[in-house]
mmCIF file of C-alpha atoms in Angstrom:
data_model
loop_
_atom_site.group_PDB
_atom_site.id
_atom_site.type_symbol
_atom_site.label_atom_id
_atom_site.label_comp_id
_atom_site.label_asym_id
_atom_site.label_seq_id
_atom_site.Cartn_x
_atom_site.Cartn_y
_atom_site.Cartn_z
ATOM 1 C CA UNK A 20 220.163 128.684 110.896
ATOM 2 C CA UNK A 21 223.212 127.122 109.250
ATOM 3 C CA UNK A 22 226.195 126.265 111.476
ATOM 4 C CA UNK A 23 228.534 128.402 109.403
ATOM 5 C CA UNK A 24 226.297 131.423 109.885
ATOM 6 C CA UNK A 25 226.068 130.818 113.619
ATOM 7 C CA UNK A 26 229.871 130.576 113.682
ATOM 8 C CA UNK A 27 230.187 133.835 111.794
ATOM 9 C CA UNK A 28 227.904 135.604 114.294
ATOM 10 C CA UNK A 29 229.693 134.136 117.318
ATOM 11 C CA UNK A 30 233.137 134.865 115.877
ATOM 12 C CA UNK A 31 232.208 138.391 114.921
ATOM 13 C CA UNK A 32 230.710 138.970 118.355
ATOM 14 C CA UNK A 33 233.823 137.711 120.121
ATOM 15 C CA UNK A 34 236.005 139.862 117.892
ATOM 16 C CA UNK A 35 233.905 142.969 118.538
ATOM 17 C CA UNK A 36 233.759 142.321 122.285
ATOM 18 C CA UNK A 37 237.497 141.756 122.525
ATOM 19 C CA UNK A 38 238.234 144.821 120.414
ATOM 20 C CA UNK A 39 235.904 146.963 122.515
ATOM 21 C CA UNK A 40 237.486 145.782 125.768
ATOM 22 C CA UNK A 41 240.951 146.440 124.358
ATOM 23 C CA UNK A 42 239.886 149.926 123.329
ATOM 24 C CA UNK A 43 238.379 150.705 126.748
ATOM 25 C CA UNK A 44 241.487 149.438 128.520
ATOM 26 C CA UNK A 45 243.782 151.508 126.292
ATOM 27 C CA UNK A 46 241.624 154.629 126.701
ATOM 28 C CA UNK A 47 241.669 154.302 130.500
ATOM 29 C CA UNK A 48 245.419 153.888 130.436
ATOM 30 C CA UNK A 49 245.977 156.905 128.208
ATOM 31 C CA UNK A 50 243.655 159.119 130.256
ATOM 32 C CA UNK A 51 245.573 158.593 133.489
ATOM 33 C CA UNK A 52 249.123 159.839 133.067
ATOM 34 C CA UNK A 53 251.360 160.038 136.122
ATOM 35 C CA UNK A 54 253.168 163.177 137.217
ATOM 36 C CA UNK A 55 256.836 163.187 136.405
ATOM 37 C CA UNK A 56 258.890 162.185 139.424
ATOM 38 C CA UNK A 57 262.255 161.521 137.834
ATOM 39 C CA UNK A 58 263.890 161.340 134.452
ATOM 40 C CA UNK A 59 265.276 157.884 134.971
ATOM 41 C CA UNK A 60 263.986 155.282 132.552
ATOM 42 C CA UNK A 61 260.514 156.421 131.508
ATOM 43 C CA UNK A 62 259.722 158.334 128.346
ATOM 44 C CA UNK A 63 258.509 161.840 129.114
ATOM 45 C CA UNK A 64 255.477 163.332 127.347
ATOM 46 C CA UNK A 65 253.864 166.738 127.397
ATOM 47 C CA UNK A 66 250.129 166.781 128.164
ATOM 48 C CA UNK A 67 248.429 170.206 128.494
ATOM 49 C CA UNK A 68 251.796 171.839 129.024
ATOM 50 C CA UNK A 69 252.759 169.503 131.849
ATOM 51 C CA UNK A 70 255.489 166.906 131.757
ATOM 52 C CA UNK A 71 254.022 163.480 132.468
ATOM 53 C CA UNK A 72 255.054 159.872 132.239
ATOM 54 C CA UNK A 73 253.245 156.598 131.649
ATOM 55 C CA UNK A 74 254.023 153.219 133.109
ATOM 56 C CA UNK A 75 254.393 150.439 130.584
ATOM 57 C CA UNK A 76 251.147 148.839 129.443
ATOM 58 C CA UNK A 77 250.078 145.451 128.187
ATOM 59 C CA UNK A 78 246.572 144.295 127.220
ATOM 60 C CA UNK A 79 244.795 141.840 129.498
ATOM 61 C CA UNK A 80 245.327 138.231 128.518
ATOM 62 C CA UNK A 81 241.581 137.332 128.590
ATOM 63 C CA UNK A 82 240.816 140.235 126.282
ATOM 64 C CA UNK A 83 243.433 139.116 123.783
ATOM 65 C CA UNK A 84 242.055 135.594 124.108
ATOM 66 C CA UNK A 85 238.605 136.882 123.171
ATOM 67 C CA UNK A 86 239.977 138.456 120.004
ATOM 68 C CA UNK A 87 241.940 135.331 119.135
ATOM 69 C CA UNK A 88 238.979 133.053 119.747
ATOM 70 C CA UNK A 89 236.864 135.297 117.546
ATOM 71 C CA UNK A 90 239.418 134.971 114.750
ATOM 72 C CA UNK A 91 239.493 131.189 115.116
ATOM 73 C CA UNK A 92 235.695 130.862 115.079
ATOM 74 C CA UNK A 93 235.437 133.120 112.037
ATOM 75 C CA UNK A 94 238.037 131.083 110.171
ATOM 76 C CA UNK A 95 236.277 127.825 111.063
ATOM 77 C CA UNK A 96 232.923 129.180 109.909
ATOM 78 C CA UNK A 97 234.536 130.230 106.636
ATOM 79 C CA UNK A 98 235.934 126.732 106.177
ATOM 80 C CA UNK A 99 232.519 125.205 106.916
ATOM 81 C CA UNK A 100 230.943 127.521 104.378
ATOM 82 C CA UNK A 101 233.468 126.439 101.754
ATOM 83 C CA UNK A 102 232.863 122.768 102.539
ATOM 84 C CA UNK A 103 229.089 123.109 102.421
ATOM 85 C CA UNK A 104 229.037 125.035 99.167
ATOM 86 C CA UNK A 105 227.754 123.217 96.134
ATOM 87 C CA UNK A 106 226.308 124.092 92.757
ATOM 88 C CA UNK A 107 222.914 125.680 93.139
ATOM 89 C CA UNK A 108 220.908 122.592 92.186
ATOM 90 C CA UNK A 109 222.447 120.217 94.775
ATOM 91 C CA UNK A 110 223.647 122.552 97.478
ATOM 92 C CA UNK A 111 224.257 120.793 100.786
ATOM 93 C CA UNK A 112 224.118 122.557 104.140
ATOM 94 C CA UNK B 17 218.193 72.140 100.039
ATOM 95 C CA UNK B 18 220.549 74.982 99.623
ATOM 96 C CA UNK B 19 220.113 77.041 96.522
ATOM 97 C CA UNK B 20 222.722 76.952 93.765
ATOM 98 C CA UNK B 21 223.858 80.425 94.678
ATOM 99 C CA UNK B 22 225.100 79.228 98.068
ATOM 100 C CA UNK B 23 227.744 77.041 96.417
ATOM 101 C CA UNK B 24 231.257 78.249 95.857
ATOM 102 C CA UNK B 25 231.187 79.186 92.156
ATOM 103 C CA UNK B 26 234.783 78.153 91.613
ATOM 104 C CA UNK B 27 234.051 74.456 92.109
ATOM 105 C CA UNK B 28 231.572 71.916 90.877
ATOM 106 C CA UNK B 29 228.438 71.998 93.078
ATOM 107 C CA UNK B 30 228.300 68.202 92.882
ATOM 108 C CA UNK B 31 231.166 67.960 95.337
ATOM 109 C CA UNK B 32 229.961 70.630 97.752
ATOM 110 C CA UNK B 33 227.979 70.208 100.957
ATOM 111 C CA UNK B 34 224.210 70.358 100.533
ATOM 112 C CA UNK B 35 224.109 69.414 96.864
ATOM 113 C CA UNK B 36 220.978 67.541 95.826
ATOM 114 C CA UNK B 37 221.589 65.481 92.697
ATOM 115 C CA UNK B 38 217.892 64.873 92.013
ATOM 116 C CA UNK B 39 216.949 68.500 92.257
ATOM 117 C CA UNK B 40 219.883 69.569 90.172
ATOM 118 C CA UNK B 41 219.158 67.206 87.333
ATOM 119 C CA UNK B 42 219.318 69.962 84.814
ATOM 120 C CA UNK B 43 222.911 70.729 85.706
ATOM 121 C CA UNK B 44 225.777 69.312 83.703
ATOM 122 C CA UNK B 45 226.643 65.835 84.845
ATOM 123 C CA UNK B 46 230.253 65.743 83.738
ATOM 124 C CA UNK B 47 233.134 66.865 85.884
ATOM 125 C CA UNK B 48 233.977 70.508 85.687
ATOM 126 C CA UNK B 49 237.386 71.997 85.228
ATOM 127 C CA UNK B 50 238.540 74.406 87.865
ATOM 128 C CA UNK B 51 237.220 77.785 86.893
ATOM 129 C CA UNK B 52 239.622 80.717 86.914
ATOM 130 C CA UNK B 53 239.125 83.079 89.815
ATOM 131 C CA UNK B 54 237.912 86.398 88.513
ATOM 132 C CA UNK B 55 237.502 89.554 90.518
ATOM 133 C CA UNK B 56 233.927 90.669 91.060
ATOM 134 C CA UNK B 57 234.688 94.278 90.144
ATOM 135 C CA UNK B 58 237.388 95.193 87.699
ATOM 136 C CA UNK B 59 237.754 98.939 87.480
ATOM 137 C CA UNK B 60 234.463 100.388 86.414
ATOM 138 C CA UNK B 61 233.436 97.483 84.144
ATOM 139 C CA UNK B 62 230.747 94.992 85.075
ATOM 140 C CA UNK B 63 231.342 91.274 85.438
ATOM 141 C CA UNK B 64 228.342 89.299 84.289
ATOM 142 C CA UNK B 65 229.716 85.872 85.089
ATOM 143 C CA UNK B 66 232.165 84.413 87.594
ATOM 144 C CA UNK B 67 233.433 81.075 86.365
ATOM 145 C CA UNK B 68 230.330 79.356 85.044
ATOM 146 C CA UNK B 69 227.860 80.964 87.385
ATOM 147 C CA UNK B 70 226.076 84.128 86.262
ATOM 148 C CA UNK B 71 226.264 86.931 88.783
ATOM 149 C CA UNK B 72 223.084 88.763 89.621
ATOM 150 C CA UNK B 73 223.099 92.417 88.792
ATOM 151 C CA UNK B 74 222.149 93.346 92.357
ATOM 152 C CA UNK B 75 225.218 91.554 93.721
ATOM 153 C CA UNK B 76 227.472 93.367 91.282
ATOM 154 C CA UNK B 77 225.918 96.711 92.135
ATOM 155 C CA UNK B 78 226.319 96.067 95.851
ATOM 156 C CA UNK B 79 229.982 95.171 95.351
ATOM 157 C CA UNK B 80 230.525 98.286 93.280
ATOM 158 C CA UNK B 81 228.925 100.380 95.968
ATOM 159 C CA UNK B 82 231.361 98.906 98.457
ATOM 160 C CA UNK B 83 234.528 99.292 96.445
ATOM 161 C CA UNK B 84 233.986 102.124 93.995
ATOM 162 C CA UNK B 85 234.300 105.574 95.594
ATOM 163 C CA UNK B 86 231.596 107.981 94.595
ATOM 164 C CA UNK B 87 233.023 111.398 93.804
ATOM 165 C CA UNK B 88 231.922 114.078 96.267
ATOM 166 C CA UNK B 89 231.088 117.647 95.370
ATOM 167 C CA UNK B 90 233.845 119.216 93.337
ATOM 168 C CA UNK B 91 235.628 122.424 94.316
ATOM 169 C CA UNK B 92 235.402 123.693 90.755
ATOM 170 C CA UNK B 93 233.643 127.055 90.781
ATOM 171 C CA UNK B 94 233.548 127.265 94.571
ATOM 172 C CA UNK B 95 234.080 130.961 95.363
ATOM 173 C CA UNK B 96 234.769 130.304 99.051
ATOM 174 C CA UNK B 97 238.024 128.528 98.288
ATOM 175 C CA UNK B 98 239.395 131.753 96.839
ATOM 176 C CA UNK B 99 238.115 133.621 99.895
ATOM 177 C CA UNK B 100 239.834 131.083 102.150
ATOM 178 C CA UNK B 101 243.170 131.447 100.364
ATOM 179 C CA UNK B 102 242.957 135.236 100.491
ATOM 180 C CA UNK B 103 241.999 135.172 104.181
ATOM 181 C CA UNK B 104 244.895 132.866 104.977
ATOM 182 C CA UNK B 105 247.370 135.071 103.134
ATOM 183 C CA UNK B 106 246.007 138.297 104.620
ATOM 184 C CA UNK B 107 245.984 136.998 108.197
ATOM 185 C CA UNK B 108 249.490 135.544 107.984
ATOM 186 C CA UNK B 109 250.823 138.718 106.379
ATOM 187 C CA UNK B 110 249.051 140.877 108.969
ATOM 188 C CA UNK B 111 250.572 138.825 111.780
ATOM 189 C CA UNK B 112 254.067 139.155 110.371
ATOM 190 C CA UNK B 113 253.607 142.873 109.713
ATOM 191 C CA UNK B 114 252.214 143.441 113.211
ATOM 192 C CA UNK B 115 255.275 141.846 114.762
ATOM 193 C CA UNK B 116 257.597 143.843 112.518
ATOM 194 C CA UNK B 117 255.963 147.193 113.279
ATOM 195 C CA UNK B 118 255.708 146.428 116.996
ATOM 196 C CA UNK B 119 259.452 145.898 117.128
ATOM 197 C CA UNK B 120 260.095 148.947 115.003
ATOM 198 C CA UNK B 121 257.964 151.259 117.146
ATOM 199 C CA UNK B 122 259.345 149.872 120.390
ATOM 200 C CA UNK B 123 262.914 150.621 119.382
ATOM 201 C CA UNK B 124 262.207 153.930 117.630
ATOM 202 C CA UNK B 125 264.319 156.826 118.981
ATOM 203 C CA UNK B 126 261.382 159.238 119.332
ATOM 204 C CA UNK B 127 257.778 158.788 120.458
ATOM 205 C CA UNK B 128 255.232 161.493 119.628
ATOM 206 C CA UNK B 129 252.478 160.213 121.929
ATOM 207 C CA UNK B 130 252.057 157.651 124.676
ATOM 208 C CA UNK B 131 249.604 155.745 122.531
ATOM 209 C CA UNK B 132 252.217 155.207 119.847
ATOM 210 C CA UNK B 133 254.965 154.529 122.344
ATOM 211 C CA UNK B 134 253.148 152.049 124.590
ATOM 212 C CA UNK B 135 249.679 151.083 123.412
ATOM 213 C CA UNK B 136 250.169 150.338 119.730
ATOM 214 C CA UNK B 137 253.248 148.098 120.107
ATOM 215 C CA UNK B 138 251.683 146.211 123.012
ATOM 216 C CA UNK B 139 248.490 145.554 121.049
ATOM 217 C CA UNK B 140 250.386 144.553 117.909
ATOM 218 C CA UNK B 141 252.642 142.225 119.892
ATOM 219 C CA UNK B 142 249.674 140.615 121.616
ATOM 220 C CA UNK B 143 247.606 140.111 118.458
ATOM 221 C CA UNK B 144 250.302 139.137 115.961
ATOM 222 C CA UNK B 145 250.675 135.497 117.146
ATOM 223 C CA UNK B 146 246.922 134.969 116.809
ATOM 224 C CA UNK B 147 246.804 136.547 113.374
ATOM 225 C CA UNK B 148 249.765 134.556 112.121
ATOM 226 C CA UNK B 149 248.614 131.240 113.613
ATOM 227 C CA UNK B 150 245.036 131.551 112.363
ATOM 228 C CA UNK B 151 246.306 132.525 108.909
ATOM 229 C CA UNK B 152 248.608 129.525 108.746
ATOM 230 C CA UNK B 153 245.913 127.178 110.038
ATOM 231 C CA UNK B 154 243.442 128.498 107.472
ATOM 232 C CA UNK B 155 245.959 127.896 104.694
ATOM 233 C CA UNK B 156 246.640 124.365 105.873
ATOM 234 C CA UNK B 157 242.911 123.646 106.171
ATOM 235 C CA UNK B 158 242.356 124.927 102.631
ATOM 236 C CA UNK B 159 245.108 122.686 101.356
ATOM 237 C CA UNK B 160 243.532 119.709 103.135
ATOM 238 C CA UNK B 161 240.177 120.533 101.538
ATOM 239 C CA UNK B 162 241.865 120.592 98.123
ATOM 240 C CA UNK B 163 243.494 117.245 98.826
ATOM 241 C CA UNK B 164 240.289 115.601 100.041
ATOM 242 C CA UNK B 165 238.211 116.868 97.143
ATOM 243 C CA UNK B 166 240.772 116.090 94.473
ATOM 244 C CA UNK B 167 239.794 113.621 91.771
ATOM 245 C CA UNK B 168 241.704 112.574 88.680
ATOM 246 C CA UNK B 169 239.233 114.403 86.455
ATOM 247 C CA UNK B 170 239.671 117.727 88.242
#
């Protein structure tokens, strides 16, 4: 298998894995609102007729790193593909 | 005895080390004038003779192989270069837009849902540096490819 294709698979896999982990983390966060204890500071939302609040949220650094690494590997595989491309008769891989 | 080709072609072999006068009887006996020094390879033309000594074709070809750069594969008609430029532009623009919208949502006066208030800006803020950096790096790499594969005929 060509290196550029391997890079595309690895990059796509990292991107999908990172995206899935981000989605799971966000879904867990959104499904666990906290009961309203005061009106100071937090934004108040209504969920099923109840007033709730959410603490602030940030994605995990390793998860974001997975997505970023996937982007980098995909870009590198694209560059390799462009470098390896040649006219059909003398294509070099 | 050393062969004639081992002598410095700019000077008369008679006065060089290893010259055998008996064996070289067919050579001109008179003194030679100093031959002008000519380059072995001049542009793409071939030099058949340096001074008074003919140059073997193999020597000339070897010198040309050393000094004349063979053109690599051209980028003309390469569809991936266009893809690279578009990817670079899209990623850089997406990174800038992600940062802009993250700031805009964060400082918006109203928030319809927690996802829009907290999750979307946090994700956009976390991903925008990667998007922007990878887009810029892809653009720079594409420019380097253009520079490396550029030839006067292109």
